[in-house]
PDB file of C-alpha atoms in Angstrom:
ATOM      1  CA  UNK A   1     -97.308 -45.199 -69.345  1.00  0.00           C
ATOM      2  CA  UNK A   2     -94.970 -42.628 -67.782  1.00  0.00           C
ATOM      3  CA  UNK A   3     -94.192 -39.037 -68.690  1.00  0.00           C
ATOM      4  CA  UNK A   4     -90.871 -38.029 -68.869  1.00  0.00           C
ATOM      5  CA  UNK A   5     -91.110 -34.374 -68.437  1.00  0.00           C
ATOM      6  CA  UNK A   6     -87.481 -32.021 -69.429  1.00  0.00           C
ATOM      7  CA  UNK A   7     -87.752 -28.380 -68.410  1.00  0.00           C
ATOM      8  CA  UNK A   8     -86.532 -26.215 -70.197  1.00  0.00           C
ATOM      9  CA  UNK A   9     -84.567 -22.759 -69.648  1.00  0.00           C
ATOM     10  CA  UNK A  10     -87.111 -20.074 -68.764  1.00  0.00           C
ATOM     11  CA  UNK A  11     -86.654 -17.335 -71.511  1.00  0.00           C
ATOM     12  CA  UNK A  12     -87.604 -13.545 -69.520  1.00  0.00           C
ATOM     13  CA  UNK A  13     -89.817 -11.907 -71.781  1.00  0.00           C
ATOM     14  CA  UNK A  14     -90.093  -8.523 -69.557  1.00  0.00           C
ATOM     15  CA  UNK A  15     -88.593  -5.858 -71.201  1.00  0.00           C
ATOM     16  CA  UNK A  16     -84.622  -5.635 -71.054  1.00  0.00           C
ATOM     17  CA  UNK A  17     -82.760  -2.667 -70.401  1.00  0.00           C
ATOM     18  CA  UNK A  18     -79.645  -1.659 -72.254  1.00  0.00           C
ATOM     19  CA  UNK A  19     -79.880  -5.042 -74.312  1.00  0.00           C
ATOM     20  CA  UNK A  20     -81.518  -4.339 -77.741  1.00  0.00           C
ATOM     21  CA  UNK A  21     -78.413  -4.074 -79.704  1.00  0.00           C
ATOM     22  CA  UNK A  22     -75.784  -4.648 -76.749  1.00  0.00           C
ATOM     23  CA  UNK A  23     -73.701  -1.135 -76.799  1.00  0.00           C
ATOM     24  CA  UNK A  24     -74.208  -0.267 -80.067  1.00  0.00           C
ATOM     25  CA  UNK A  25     -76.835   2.573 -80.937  1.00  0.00           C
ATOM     26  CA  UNK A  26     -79.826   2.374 -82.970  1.00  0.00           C
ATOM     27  CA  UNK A  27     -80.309   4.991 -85.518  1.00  0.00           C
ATOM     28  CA  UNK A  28     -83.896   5.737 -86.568  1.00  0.00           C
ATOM     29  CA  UNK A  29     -83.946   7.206 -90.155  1.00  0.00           C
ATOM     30  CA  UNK A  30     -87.087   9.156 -89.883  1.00  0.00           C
ATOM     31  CA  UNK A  31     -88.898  12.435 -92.031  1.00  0.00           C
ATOM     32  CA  UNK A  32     -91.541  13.046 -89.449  1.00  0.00           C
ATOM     33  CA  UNK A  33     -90.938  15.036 -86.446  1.00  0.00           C
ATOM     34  CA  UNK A  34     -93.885  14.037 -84.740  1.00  0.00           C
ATOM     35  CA  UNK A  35     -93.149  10.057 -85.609  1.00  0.00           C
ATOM     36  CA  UNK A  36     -89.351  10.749 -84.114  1.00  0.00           C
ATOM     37  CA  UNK A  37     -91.124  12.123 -81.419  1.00  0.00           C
ATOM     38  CA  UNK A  38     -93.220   9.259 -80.628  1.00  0.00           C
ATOM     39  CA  UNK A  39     -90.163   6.610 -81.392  1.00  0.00           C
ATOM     40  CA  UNK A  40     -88.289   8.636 -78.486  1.00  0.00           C
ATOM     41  CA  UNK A  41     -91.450   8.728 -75.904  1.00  0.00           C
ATOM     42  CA  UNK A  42     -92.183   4.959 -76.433  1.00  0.00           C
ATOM     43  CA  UNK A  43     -88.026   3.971 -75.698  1.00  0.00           C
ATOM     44  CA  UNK A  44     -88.624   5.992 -72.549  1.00  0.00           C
ATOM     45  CA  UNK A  45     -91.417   4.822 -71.501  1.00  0.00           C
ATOM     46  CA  UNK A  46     -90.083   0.995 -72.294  1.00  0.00           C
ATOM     47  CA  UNK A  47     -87.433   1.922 -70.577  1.00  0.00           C
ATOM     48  CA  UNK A  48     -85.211   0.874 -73.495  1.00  0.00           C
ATOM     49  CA  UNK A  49     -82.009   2.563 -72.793  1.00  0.00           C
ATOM     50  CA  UNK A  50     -79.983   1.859 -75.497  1.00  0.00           C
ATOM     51  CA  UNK A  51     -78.690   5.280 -77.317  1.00  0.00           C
ATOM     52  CA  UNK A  52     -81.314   6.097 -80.055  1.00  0.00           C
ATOM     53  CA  UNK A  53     -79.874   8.163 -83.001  1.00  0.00           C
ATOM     54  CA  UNK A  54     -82.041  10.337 -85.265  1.00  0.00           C
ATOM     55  CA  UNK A  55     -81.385  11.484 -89.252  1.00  0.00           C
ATOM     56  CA  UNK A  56     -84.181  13.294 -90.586  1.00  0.00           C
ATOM     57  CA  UNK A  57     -83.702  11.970 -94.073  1.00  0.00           C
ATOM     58  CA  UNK A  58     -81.489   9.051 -95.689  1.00  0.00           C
ATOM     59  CA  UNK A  59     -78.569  11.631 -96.632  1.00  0.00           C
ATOM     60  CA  UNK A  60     -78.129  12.551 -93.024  1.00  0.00           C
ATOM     61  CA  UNK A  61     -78.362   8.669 -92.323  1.00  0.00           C
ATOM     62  CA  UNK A  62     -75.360   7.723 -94.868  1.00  0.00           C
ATOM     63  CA  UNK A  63     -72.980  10.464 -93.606  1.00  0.00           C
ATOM     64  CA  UNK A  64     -73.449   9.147 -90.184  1.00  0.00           C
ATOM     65  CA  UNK A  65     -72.834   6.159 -91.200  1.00  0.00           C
ATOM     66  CA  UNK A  66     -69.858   7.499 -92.799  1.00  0.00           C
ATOM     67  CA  UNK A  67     -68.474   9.284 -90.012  1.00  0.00           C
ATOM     68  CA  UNK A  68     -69.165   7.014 -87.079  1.00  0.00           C
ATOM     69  CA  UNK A  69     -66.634   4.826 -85.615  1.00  0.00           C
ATOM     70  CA  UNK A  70     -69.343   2.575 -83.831  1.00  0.00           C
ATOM     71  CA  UNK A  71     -71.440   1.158 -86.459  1.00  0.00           C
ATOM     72  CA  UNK A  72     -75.605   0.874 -85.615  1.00  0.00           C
ATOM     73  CA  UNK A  73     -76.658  -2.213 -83.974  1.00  0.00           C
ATOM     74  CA  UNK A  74     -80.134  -1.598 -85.923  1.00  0.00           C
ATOM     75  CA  UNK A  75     -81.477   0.512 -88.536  1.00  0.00           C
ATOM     76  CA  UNK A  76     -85.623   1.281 -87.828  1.00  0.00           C
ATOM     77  CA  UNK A  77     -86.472   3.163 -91.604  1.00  0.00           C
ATOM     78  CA  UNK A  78     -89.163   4.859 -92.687  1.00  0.00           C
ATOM     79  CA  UNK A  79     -89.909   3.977 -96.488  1.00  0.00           C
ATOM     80  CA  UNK A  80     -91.727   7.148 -97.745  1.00  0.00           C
ATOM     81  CA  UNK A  81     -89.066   9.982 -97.506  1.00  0.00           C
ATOM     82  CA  UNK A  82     -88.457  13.038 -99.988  1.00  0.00           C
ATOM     83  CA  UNK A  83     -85.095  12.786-102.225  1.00  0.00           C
ATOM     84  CA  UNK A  84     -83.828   9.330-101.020  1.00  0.00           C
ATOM     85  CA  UNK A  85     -86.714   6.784 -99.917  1.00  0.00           C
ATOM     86  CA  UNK A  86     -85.792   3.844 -97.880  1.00  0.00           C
ATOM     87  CA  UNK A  87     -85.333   1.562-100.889  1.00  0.00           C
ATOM     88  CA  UNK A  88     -83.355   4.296-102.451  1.00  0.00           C
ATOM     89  CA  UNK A  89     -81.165   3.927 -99.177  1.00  0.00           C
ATOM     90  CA  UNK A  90     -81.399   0.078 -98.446  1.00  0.00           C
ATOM     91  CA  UNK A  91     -79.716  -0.334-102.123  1.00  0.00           C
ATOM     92  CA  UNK A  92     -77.052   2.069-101.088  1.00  0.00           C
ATOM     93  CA  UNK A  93     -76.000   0.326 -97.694  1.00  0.00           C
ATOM     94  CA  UNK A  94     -76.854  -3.106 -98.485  1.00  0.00           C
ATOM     95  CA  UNK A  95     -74.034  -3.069-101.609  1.00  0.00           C
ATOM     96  CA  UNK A  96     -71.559  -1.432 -99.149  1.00  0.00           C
ATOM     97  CA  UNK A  97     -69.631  -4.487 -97.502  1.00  0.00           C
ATOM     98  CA  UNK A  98     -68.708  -2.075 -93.899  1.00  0.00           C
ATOM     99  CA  UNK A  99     -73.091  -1.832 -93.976  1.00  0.00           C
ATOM    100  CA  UNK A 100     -74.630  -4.571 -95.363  1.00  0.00           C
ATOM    101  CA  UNK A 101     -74.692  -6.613 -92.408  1.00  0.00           C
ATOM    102  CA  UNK A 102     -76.720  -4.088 -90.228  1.00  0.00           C
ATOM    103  CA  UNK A 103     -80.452  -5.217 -89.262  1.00  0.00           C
ATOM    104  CA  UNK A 104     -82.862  -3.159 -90.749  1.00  0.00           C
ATOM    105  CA  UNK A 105     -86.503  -2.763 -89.666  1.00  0.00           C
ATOM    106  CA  UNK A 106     -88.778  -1.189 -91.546  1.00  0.00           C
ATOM    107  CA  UNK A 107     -91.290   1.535 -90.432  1.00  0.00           C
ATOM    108  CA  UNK A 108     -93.603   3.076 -92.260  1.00  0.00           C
ATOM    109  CA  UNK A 109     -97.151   3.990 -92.966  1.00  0.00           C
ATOM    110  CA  UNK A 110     -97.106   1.562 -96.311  1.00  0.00           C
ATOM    111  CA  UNK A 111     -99.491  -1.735 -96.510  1.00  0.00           C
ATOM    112  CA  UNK A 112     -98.474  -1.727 -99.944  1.00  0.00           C
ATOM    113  CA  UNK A 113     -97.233  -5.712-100.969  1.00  0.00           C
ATOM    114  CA  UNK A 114     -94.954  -4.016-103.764  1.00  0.00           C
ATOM    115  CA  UNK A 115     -93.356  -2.220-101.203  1.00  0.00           C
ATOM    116  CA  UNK A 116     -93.263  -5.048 -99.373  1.00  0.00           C
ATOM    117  CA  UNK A 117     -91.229  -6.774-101.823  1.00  0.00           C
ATOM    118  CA  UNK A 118     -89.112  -4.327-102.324  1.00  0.00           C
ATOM    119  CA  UNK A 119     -87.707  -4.031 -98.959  1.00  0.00           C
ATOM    120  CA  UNK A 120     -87.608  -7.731 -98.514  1.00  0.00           C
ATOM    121  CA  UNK A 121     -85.658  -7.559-101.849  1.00  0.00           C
ATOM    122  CA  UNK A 122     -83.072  -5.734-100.372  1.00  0.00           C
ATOM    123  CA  UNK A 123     -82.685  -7.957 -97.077  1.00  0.00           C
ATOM    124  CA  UNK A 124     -84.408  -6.304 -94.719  1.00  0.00           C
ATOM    125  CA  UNK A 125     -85.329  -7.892 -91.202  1.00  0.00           C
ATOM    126  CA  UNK A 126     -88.463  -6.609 -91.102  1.00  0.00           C
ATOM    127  CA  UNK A 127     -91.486  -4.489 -92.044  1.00  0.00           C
ATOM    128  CA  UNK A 128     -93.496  -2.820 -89.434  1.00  0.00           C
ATOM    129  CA  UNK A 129     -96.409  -0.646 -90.463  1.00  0.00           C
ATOM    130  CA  UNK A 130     -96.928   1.977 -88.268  1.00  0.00           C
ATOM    131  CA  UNK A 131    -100.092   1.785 -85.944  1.00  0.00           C
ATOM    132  CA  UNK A 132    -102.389   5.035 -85.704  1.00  0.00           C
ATOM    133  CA  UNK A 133    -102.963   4.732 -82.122  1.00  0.00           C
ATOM    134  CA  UNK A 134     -99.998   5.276 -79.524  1.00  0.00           C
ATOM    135  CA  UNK A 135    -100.522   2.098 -77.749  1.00  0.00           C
ATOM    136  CA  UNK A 136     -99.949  -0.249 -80.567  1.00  0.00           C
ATOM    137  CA  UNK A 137     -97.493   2.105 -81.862  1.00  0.00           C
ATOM    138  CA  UNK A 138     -95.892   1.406 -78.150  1.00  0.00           C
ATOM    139  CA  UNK A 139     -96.079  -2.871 -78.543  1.00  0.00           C
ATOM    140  CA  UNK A 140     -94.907  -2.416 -81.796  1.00  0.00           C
ATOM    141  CA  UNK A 141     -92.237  -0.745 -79.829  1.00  0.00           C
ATOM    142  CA  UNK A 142     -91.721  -3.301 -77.574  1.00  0.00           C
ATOM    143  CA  UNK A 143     -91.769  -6.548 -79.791  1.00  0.00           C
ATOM    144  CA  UNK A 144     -88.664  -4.988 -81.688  1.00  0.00           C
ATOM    145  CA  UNK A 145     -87.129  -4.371 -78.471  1.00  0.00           C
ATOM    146  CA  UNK A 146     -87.603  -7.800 -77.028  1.00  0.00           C
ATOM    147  CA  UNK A 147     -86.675  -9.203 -80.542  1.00  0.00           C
ATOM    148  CA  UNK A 148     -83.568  -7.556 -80.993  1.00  0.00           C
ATOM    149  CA  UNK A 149     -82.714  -8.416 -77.175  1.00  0.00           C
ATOM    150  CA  UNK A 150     -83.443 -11.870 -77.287  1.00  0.00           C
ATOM    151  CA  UNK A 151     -81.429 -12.611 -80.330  1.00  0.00           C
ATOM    152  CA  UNK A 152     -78.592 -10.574 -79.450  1.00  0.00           C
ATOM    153  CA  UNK A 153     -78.338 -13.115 -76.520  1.00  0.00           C
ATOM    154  CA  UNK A 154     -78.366 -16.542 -78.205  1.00  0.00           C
TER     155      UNK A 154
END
């Protein structure tokens, strides 16, 4: 009996530069200095160059949103946030037809399944719990990245 052997396409799985959402920004919807922080240090180190935008609560998020001409090419949200949580905020963008169709990754500290469902609920792409340590919080980092690269390619 013979083999027949196809090859297939080799798919790079190194870490792409300027390629996680093409040209358009990602804006990181974040309460926690010290998490912004380490969301910034772990695109530099990854070498991720795509422009990372910061809103220190969900208002701040929605008038950038608002007032930008170039749309996100992904939304990374934290859940837990005083006056507008990220639910609070995924119902708001995800009933606005110019918003709903932007990607949005969770990331928060919650392992809780209702907030699980909730998020899911509301279409989200995914729901990363943040690591304690800095090197998982890095691959965490990095998974997204090559994620977001990889299907912005096909």
């Amino acid at each position: 009996m013979t083999a027949i052997i196809k090859t297939l396409p080799s798919i790079d799985l190194r870490m792409s530069r300027n390629a996680m959402c093409n040209d358009k920004p990602v804006l990181l919807v974040e309460d926690d200095m010290i998490d912004t922080m380490t969301v910034k240090r772990a695109f530099k180190e990854l070498e991720v160059n795509t422009l990372l935008v910061t809103a220190e609560n969900s208002e701040e998020a929605l008038e950038y949103l608002e007032q930008s001409e170039v749309t996100p090419g992904l939304i990374l949200l934290d859940l837990n946030m005083p006056i507008m949580n990220g639910v609070e905020f995924l119902n708001l963008i995800k009933s606005d037809p110019r918003l709903r169709h932007i990607p949005v990754v969770m990331l928060t500290t919650s392992n809780e399944m209702e907030d699980k469902h909730k998020c899911f609920g509301h279409s989200v792409a995914g729901y990363m719990t943040k690591p304690v340590s800095y090197p998982h919080f890095r691959e965490m980092m990095r998974t997204i990245d090559r994620y977001w690269s990889y299907s912005q390619t096909v």
